[in-house]
Amino acid sequence: TVGCVALDIHGNLCAGTSTGGMNNKKYGRIGDSPIIGAGTYANNKTCAVSCTGHGEYYIRLGFARDISALMEYKKLGVKEACAAEIQKLTQLGGTGGVIALDANGNMAMEFNTSAMFRGYIKSTGEKEIAIFAEE
Amino acid sequence: QEKYAIVIHGGAGGRSKTTMSIEQQNNYKAKLEEALAAGEKLLKNGASSAEAVVEAIKIMEDSPLFNAGKGAVFTSDGKNELDASIMNGENLNAGAVAGVRTIKNPITAAREVMENSEHVMLSGKGASEFARQQGLETVKNKYFFTRKRYESLKALQKKQRKRTSADNTG
């Protein structure tokens, strides 16, 4: 799965996710990637979210929308909200990761696996590309 | 506001430094860098976040490194079946395609659903037909074939069929 979240100079957020699904899948199985609110969500009031991982768990949690709800109703920051949601994923037995970005350019790249291919660039010049958890 | 930012991922999993060579790591990092740079260039020039998201994802879809587009894994019947979605934070407009086999860049189809249909998600042959009508590039399913992913499917299927003592029952 690949994904991207972006904030443009007009202050608008967008999230996108694309996937080849699960190896050896049957029965027309579909994961969270194309499901709005599960693998992808964006709202200028809160954040833009793209997920990667074991889709069934993300669907059951309403993962991406839940992060937005944690920010909107519980007033969590984007990083805190993503960390809390990954905690829920872990407790449920799921694995994967998430990237998110709020309207102020604050971002999160959280995961409970040993690696997630990831990177970001901000208009401030701040930049990172990483693979493993310890990076 | 002149502030912009772009964040990408290329999938999460159980890889470790011991299972990936430095060359492999560098290949992944170079492709992530390329996707980020393409998105940033658009954002810097005033493009919308949706344009940047689609451009960055297209680069990763076109790479065999990631499980999307060209590097997609296989279904049990040996086909590549793709899903994608996009959502706009300004107006909560959204689009998605699921279970498509012939759209070269599924993220572009998701965007077409978002911007040029009254629906949120289209699936299967109908989604492919819609994409064709919108002028998107379609390919034969074999375009998505990669040896590495096919071998991964065969290895998994072989493992599933491996005989165990339970097979002796009855």
Tab-separated table of N, CA and C in Angstrom, chain B residues 5 13 17 22 25 46 64 104 111 118 133 167-168:
chain	number	residue	atom	x	y	z
B	5	ALA	N	2.949	21.270	3.177
B	5	ALA	CA	3.634	20.075	3.684
B	5	ALA	C	3.110	18.853	2.936
B	13	GLY	N	5.451	-2.966	7.551
B	13	GLY	CA	5.579	-4.416	7.649
B	13	GLY	C	6.698	-4.840	8.565
B	17	LYS	N	16.600	-4.403	9.299
B	17	LYS	CA	17.841	-4.034	8.611
B	17	LYS	C	18.614	-5.268	8.162
B	22	ILE	N	21.681	-2.770	1.900
B	22	ILE	CA	21.827	-1.318	1.812
B	22	ILE	C	21.332	-0.835	0.444
B	25	GLN	N	17.585	-0.748	0.481
B	25	GLN	CA	17.143	0.416	1.270
B	25	GLN	C	17.292	1.698	0.468
B	46	GLY	N	1.841	26.357	-6.083
B	46	GLY	CA	0.447	26.757	-5.850
B	46	GLY	C	-0.599	25.726	-6.229
B	64	PRO	N	7.750	-0.859	-9.181
B	64	PRO	CA	7.517	-2.238	-8.725
B	64	PRO	C	7.905	-2.473	-7.266
B	104	LYS	N	-4.399	1.729	-15.101
B	104	LYS	CA	-2.960	1.808	-14.839
B	104	LYS	C	-2.657	2.500	-13.511
B	111	ARG	N	-9.750	9.828	-8.105
B	111	ARG	CA	-9.952	11.281	-8.224
B	111	ARG	C	-11.072	11.612	-9.214
B	118	GLU	N	-21.293	11.395	-9.189
B	118	GLU	CA	-22.103	11.700	-8.011
B	118	GLU	C	-21.925	10.629	-6.935
B	133	GLN	N	-14.189	5.880	-19.776
B	133	GLN	CA	-15.010	7.004	-20.248
B	133	GLN	C	-14.386	8.353	-19.883
B	167	ASP	N	-3.803	-34.239	7.603
B	167	ASP	CA	-4.271	-34.743	6.309
B	167	ASP	C	-4.494	-36.252	6.335
B	168	ASN	N	-3.904	-36.938	7.297
B	168	ASN	CA	-4.023	-38.393	7.371
B	168	ASN	C	-5.378	-38.823	7.941
